[in-house]
Short mmCIF file of C-alpha atoms in Angstrom, two decimals:
data_model
loop_
_atom_site.label_atom_id
_atom_site.label_comp_id
_atom_site.label_asym_id
_atom_site.label_seq_id
_atom_site.Cartn_x
_atom_site.Cartn_y
_atom_site.Cartn_z
CA UNK Q 1 34.16 -28.49 8.99
CA UNK Q 2 35.75 -26.15 11.52
CA UNK Q 3 34.58 -22.72 12.55
CA UNK Q 4 36.89 -19.84 11.63
CA UNK Q 5 37.10 -16.26 12.88
CA UNK Q 6 34.78 -13.90 11.06
CA UNK Q 7 36.20 -10.68 9.54
CA UNK Q 8 36.42 -7.71 11.89
CA UNK Q 9 33.34 -5.51 11.84
CA UNK Q 10 31.13 -8.27 10.45
CA UNK Q 11 27.48 -8.34 11.39
CA UNK Q 12 25.48 -11.08 13.05
CA UNK Q 13 24.83 -12.41 9.52
CA UNK Q 14 28.43 -13.60 9.30
CA UNK Q 15 28.04 -15.55 12.53
CA UNK Q 16 24.72 -16.96 11.37
CA UNK Q 17 26.30 -18.08 8.08
CA UNK Q 18 28.99 -20.04 9.91
CA UNK Q 19 26.55 -21.69 12.28
CA UNK Q 20 24.27 -22.64 9.39
CA UNK Q 21 27.25 -24.03 7.47
CA UNK Q 22 28.01 -26.35 10.38
CA UNK Q 23 24.44 -27.65 10.26
CA UNK Q 24 24.09 -27.87 6.47
CA UNK Q 25 27.53 -29.46 6.08
CA UNK Q 26 26.81 -32.20 8.58
CA UNK Q 27 29.33 -31.16 11.22
CA UNK Q 28 26.40 -30.63 13.58
CA UNK Q 29 23.78 -33.29 12.76
CA UNK Q 30 20.19 -33.20 13.97
CA UNK Q 31 20.07 -33.95 17.68
CA UNK Q 32 23.61 -32.71 18.36
CA UNK Q 33 24.21 -30.19 21.10
CA UNK Q 34 26.26 -27.33 19.68
CA UNK Q 35 29.14 -25.64 21.56
CA UNK Q 36 28.28 -23.13 24.27
CA UNK Q 37 27.99 -19.44 23.47
CA UNK Q 38 31.31 -18.65 25.14
CA UNK Q 39 33.14 -21.29 23.11
CA UNK Q 40 31.53 -20.17 19.86
CA UNK Q 41 32.40 -16.54 20.55
CA UNK Q 42 36.03 -17.49 21.15
CA UNK Q 43 36.26 -19.61 17.98
CA UNK Q 44 34.59 -16.96 15.82
CA UNK Q 45 36.34 -14.00 17.41
CA UNK Q 46 33.11 -12.16 18.13
CA UNK Q 47 31.12 -11.04 21.15
CA UNK Q 48 28.71 -13.33 22.97
CA UNK Q 49 25.76 -11.05 22.09
CA UNK Q 50 26.52 -11.57 18.37
CA UNK Q 51 26.49 -15.35 18.88
CA UNK Q 52 23.35 -15.15 20.99
CA UNK Q 53 21.53 -13.15 18.31
CA UNK Q 54 22.48 -15.64 15.59
CA UNK Q 55 21.35 -18.56 17.73
CA UNK Q 56 18.10 -16.77 18.51
CA UNK Q 57 17.41 -16.21 14.81
CA UNK Q 58 18.07 -19.86 13.98
CA UNK Q 59 15.97 -21.06 16.90
CA UNK Q 60 13.01 -18.93 15.82
CA UNK Q 61 12.97 -20.59 12.41
CA UNK Q 62 13.34 -24.09 13.81
CA UNK Q 63 16.95 -24.90 12.94
CA UNK Q 64 18.12 -24.81 16.56
CA UNK Q 65 16.36 -25.47 19.85
CA UNK Q 66 17.48 -23.74 23.04
CA UNK Q 67 16.85 -25.90 26.11
CA UNK Q 68 17.18 -23.95 29.31
CA UNK Q 69 19.78 -25.39 31.63
CA UNK Q 70 20.87 -27.94 29.03
CA UNK Q 71 22.17 -26.20 25.91
CA UNK Q 72 21.29 -25.60 22.27
CA UNK Q 73 20.50 -28.51 19.96
CA UNK Q 74 20.13 -28.93 16.20
CA UNK Q 75 16.52 -29.54 15.15
CA UNK Q 76 16.63 -29.20 11.35
CA UNK Q 77 19.10 -28.96 8.48
CA UNK Q 78 16.87 -26.56 6.51
CA UNK Q 79 18.54 -23.32 5.44
CA UNK Q 80 16.45 -20.34 6.62
CA UNK Q 81 18.78 -17.62 5.33
CA UNK Q 82 16.66 -16.69 2.28
CA UNK Q 83 13.68 -16.14 4.62
CA UNK Q 84 15.78 -14.16 7.11
CA UNK Q 85 17.14 -11.93 4.36
CA UNK Q 86 13.66 -11.36 2.97
CA UNK Q 87 12.41 -10.27 6.38
CA UNK Q 88 15.42 -8.00 6.92
CA UNK Q 89 14.70 -6.21 3.62
CA UNK Q 90 10.95 -5.88 4.15
CA UNK Q 91 9.47 -2.41 3.79
CA UNK Q 92 7.70 -0.65 6.65
CA UNK Q 93 4.41 -1.31 4.86
CA UNK Q 94 5.18 -5.04 4.71
CA UNK Q 95 5.98 -5.02 8.41
CA UNK Q 96 2.76 -3.24 9.39
CA UNK Q 97 0.62 -5.52 7.21
CA UNK Q 98 1.98 -8.53 9.10
CA UNK Q 99 1.70 -6.73 12.42
CA UNK Q 100 -1.97 -6.05 11.74
CA UNK Q 101 -2.65 -9.75 11.28
CA UNK Q 102 -0.65 -10.80 14.34
CA UNK Q 103 -1.91 -8.06 16.66
CA UNK Q 104 -5.59 -8.54 15.92
CA UNK Q 105 -5.50 -12.26 16.62
CA UNK Q 106 -3.18 -11.86 19.60
CA UNK Q 107 -5.51 -9.31 21.22
CA UNK Q 108 -8.56 -11.47 20.54
CA UNK Q 109 -6.98 -14.51 22.19
CA UNK Q 110 -5.46 -12.49 25.03
CA UNK Q 111 -8.92 -11.21 25.97
CA UNK Q 112 -10.03 -14.82 26.40
CA UNK Q 113 -6.97 -16.23 28.14
CA UNK Q 114 -5.17 -13.45 30.05
CA UNK Q 115 -4.42 -13.85 33.72
CA UNK Q 116 -4.11 -11.25 36.46
CA UNK Q 117 -0.33 -11.55 36.12
CA UNK Q 118 -0.59 -10.86 32.37
CA UNK Q 119 -2.62 -7.72 33.00
CA UNK Q 120 -0.14 -6.44 35.58
CA UNK Q 121 2.74 -7.05 33.19
CA UNK Q 122 0.94 -5.36 30.29
CA UNK Q 123 0.24 -2.33 32.49
CA UNK Q 124 3.97 -2.02 33.12
CA UNK Q 125 4.85 -2.47 29.46
CA UNK Q 126 2.30 0.13 28.40
CA UNK Q 127 3.61 2.57 30.99
CA UNK Q 128 7.15 2.07 29.68
CA UNK Q 129 5.94 2.69 26.13
CA UNK Q 130 4.15 5.88 27.13
CA UNK Q 131 7.23 7.18 28.95
CA UNK Q 132 9.77 6.42 26.19
CA UNK Q 133 10.87 9.48 24.24
CA UNK Q 134 14.12 8.63 22.46
CA UNK Q 135 13.33 6.85 19.15
CA UNK Q 136 15.30 3.66 19.79
CA UNK Q 137 13.94 3.29 23.32
CA UNK Q 138 10.43 3.98 22.05
CA UNK Q 139 10.73 1.35 19.31
CA UNK Q 140 11.93 -1.23 21.83
CA UNK Q 141 9.19 -0.37 24.35
CA UNK Q 142 6.48 -0.51 21.69
CA UNK Q 143 7.71 -3.89 20.46
CA UNK Q 144 7.75 -5.27 24.02
CA UNK Q 145 4.14 -4.23 24.58
CA UNK Q 146 2.96 -5.90 21.36
CA UNK Q 147 4.92 -9.04 22.21
CA UNK Q 148 3.40 -8.96 25.70
CA UNK Q 149 -0.09 -9.06 24.20
CA UNK Q 150 0.94 -12.04 22.06
CA UNK Q 151 2.36 -13.81 25.11
CA UNK Q 152 -0.97 -13.33 26.91
CA UNK Q 153 -2.65 -15.18 24.01
CA UNK Q 154 -1.12 -18.46 25.24
CA UNK Q 155 -0.70 -19.55 21.60
CA UNK Q 156 2.90 -20.85 21.30
CA UNK Q 157 3.00 -20.59 17.49
CA UNK Q 158 1.79 -17.00 17.51
CA UNK Q 159 4.22 -16.12 20.30
CA UNK Q 160 7.22 -17.58 18.45
CA UNK Q 161 6.18 -15.92 15.18
CA UNK Q 162 5.94 -12.59 16.99
CA UNK Q 163 9.33 -13.08 18.65
CA UNK Q 164 10.86 -13.78 15.25
CA UNK Q 165 9.25 -10.65 13.83
CA UNK Q 166 9.83 -8.32 16.78
CA UNK Q 167 13.18 -6.87 15.69
CA UNK Q 168 11.71 -5.61 12.41
CA UNK Q 169 8.78 -4.11 14.32
CA UNK Q 170 11.23 -2.38 16.65
CA UNK Q 171 13.15 -0.92 13.70
CA UNK Q 172 9.98 0.20 11.94
CA UNK Q 173 8.61 1.95 15.02
CA UNK Q 174 11.94 3.65 15.58
CA UNK Q 175 11.88 4.94 11.99
CA UNK Q 176 8.31 6.16 12.35
CA UNK Q 177 9.16 8.10 15.50
CA UNK Q 178 11.85 9.85 13.44
CA UNK Q 179 9.52 10.49 10.46
CA UNK Q 180 6.97 13.23 11.09
CA UNK Q 181 4.99 12.29 7.97
CA UNK Q 182 3.92 8.92 9.36
CA UNK Q 183 1.71 8.85 12.46
CA UNK Q 184 1.96 6.28 15.21
CA UNK Q 185 -0.92 5.32 17.46
CA UNK Q 186 -0.60 7.15 20.75
CA UNK Q 187 -1.28 6.11 24.34
CA UNK Q 188 -5.10 6.26 24.09
CA UNK Q 189 -5.35 3.64 21.35
CA UNK Q 190 -2.92 1.31 23.08
CA UNK Q 191 -4.81 1.80 26.34
CA UNK Q 192 -8.02 0.77 24.53
CA UNK Q 193 -6.38 -2.53 23.58
CA UNK Q 194 -5.39 -3.24 27.15
CA UNK Q 195 -8.77 -2.18 28.54
CA UNK Q 196 -10.59 -4.55 26.18
CA UNK Q 197 -8.25 -7.39 27.10
CA UNK Q 198 -8.81 -6.67 30.79
CA UNK Q 199 -12.59 -6.64 30.20
CA UNK Q 200 -12.41 -10.06 28.55
CA UNK Q 201 -14.02 -8.76 25.33
CA UNK Q 202 -12.32 -10.52 22.38
CA UNK Q 203 -14.01 -8.57 19.59
CA UNK Q 204 -13.45 -5.20 21.24
CA UNK Q 205 -9.80 -6.15 21.76
CA UNK Q 206 -9.44 -7.19 18.12
CA UNK Q 207 -11.04 -3.93 16.92
CA UNK Q 208 -8.85 -1.86 19.21
CA UNK Q 209 -5.73 -3.66 17.98
CA UNK Q 210 -6.71 -2.99 14.37
CA UNK Q 211 -7.26 0.69 15.22
CA UNK Q 212 -3.66 0.88 16.45
CA UNK Q 213 -2.13 -0.30 13.17
CA UNK Q 214 -4.53 0.70 10.38
CA UNK Q 215 -3.97 4.50 10.39
CA UNK Q 216 -0.20 4.09 10.11
CA UNK Q 217 -0.60 1.45 7.43
CA UNK Q 218 -2.95 3.72 5.44
CA UNK Q 219 -0.36 6.52 5.42
CA UNK Q 220 2.40 4.13 4.39
CA UNK Q 221 0.19 2.91 1.54
CA UNK Q 222 -0.45 6.47 0.37
CA UNK Q 223 3.24 7.40 0.54
CA UNK Q 224 4.23 4.33 -1.47
CA UNK Q 225 1.50 5.10 -3.98
CA UNK Q 226 2.65 8.69 -4.34
CA UNK Q 227 6.22 7.53 -4.85
CA UNK Q 228 5.18 4.87 -7.37
CA UNK Q 229 6.89 2.17 -5.31
CA UNK Q 230 5.35 -1.29 -5.88
CA UNK Q 231 7.27 -3.30 -3.35
CA UNK Q 232 10.19 -3.16 -1.02
CA UNK Q 233 12.04 -0.09 0.18
CA UNK Q 234 15.27 0.67 -1.63
#
């Protein structure tokens, strides 16, 4: 099965569909190294960033494995597209419910396992979040700080789950910055998370992480209740 150029203006989903078809159809069996990004971009008629994003999505769900300095290999023939679509359509409330679970455990573990280098990096990430004003930049900076806390947890499963989820968190935080009805936790609450991690206090870190997410989640719950919306956003 050969790759074919995707229609002009197509999203990363079109690239992902073609890569998955190569795996599911047997053209790229488990253990095979797939073509390089540059080659794939040329065959599909898309940019390298579009290919990179599709590969990243498939690697986060275990279909592909990126080996630095070696290439990208097929790990599984499972089709993750239903899961990826479900995540892409998740409501802001769904996103914040998952973030609450991830952030609390990430902060708890980070307080036990962080290094001096982790703390220095988190200080920089928090500073960047505090200084971001434009909604898209703010959403990206906020997501990087939360991912940084997860990375300080030293739990590879939690880190990969957070990396998979981070784009939806970025989008949700961007939307919240644009929506005056929904509050977002300001610098003081995020500083409390970092201070508790620096102090090596797991329970204080977990409580501070919960205090970042819960007020926003409560407002999202009330707005959905007022609108009579039982599930996903339209």
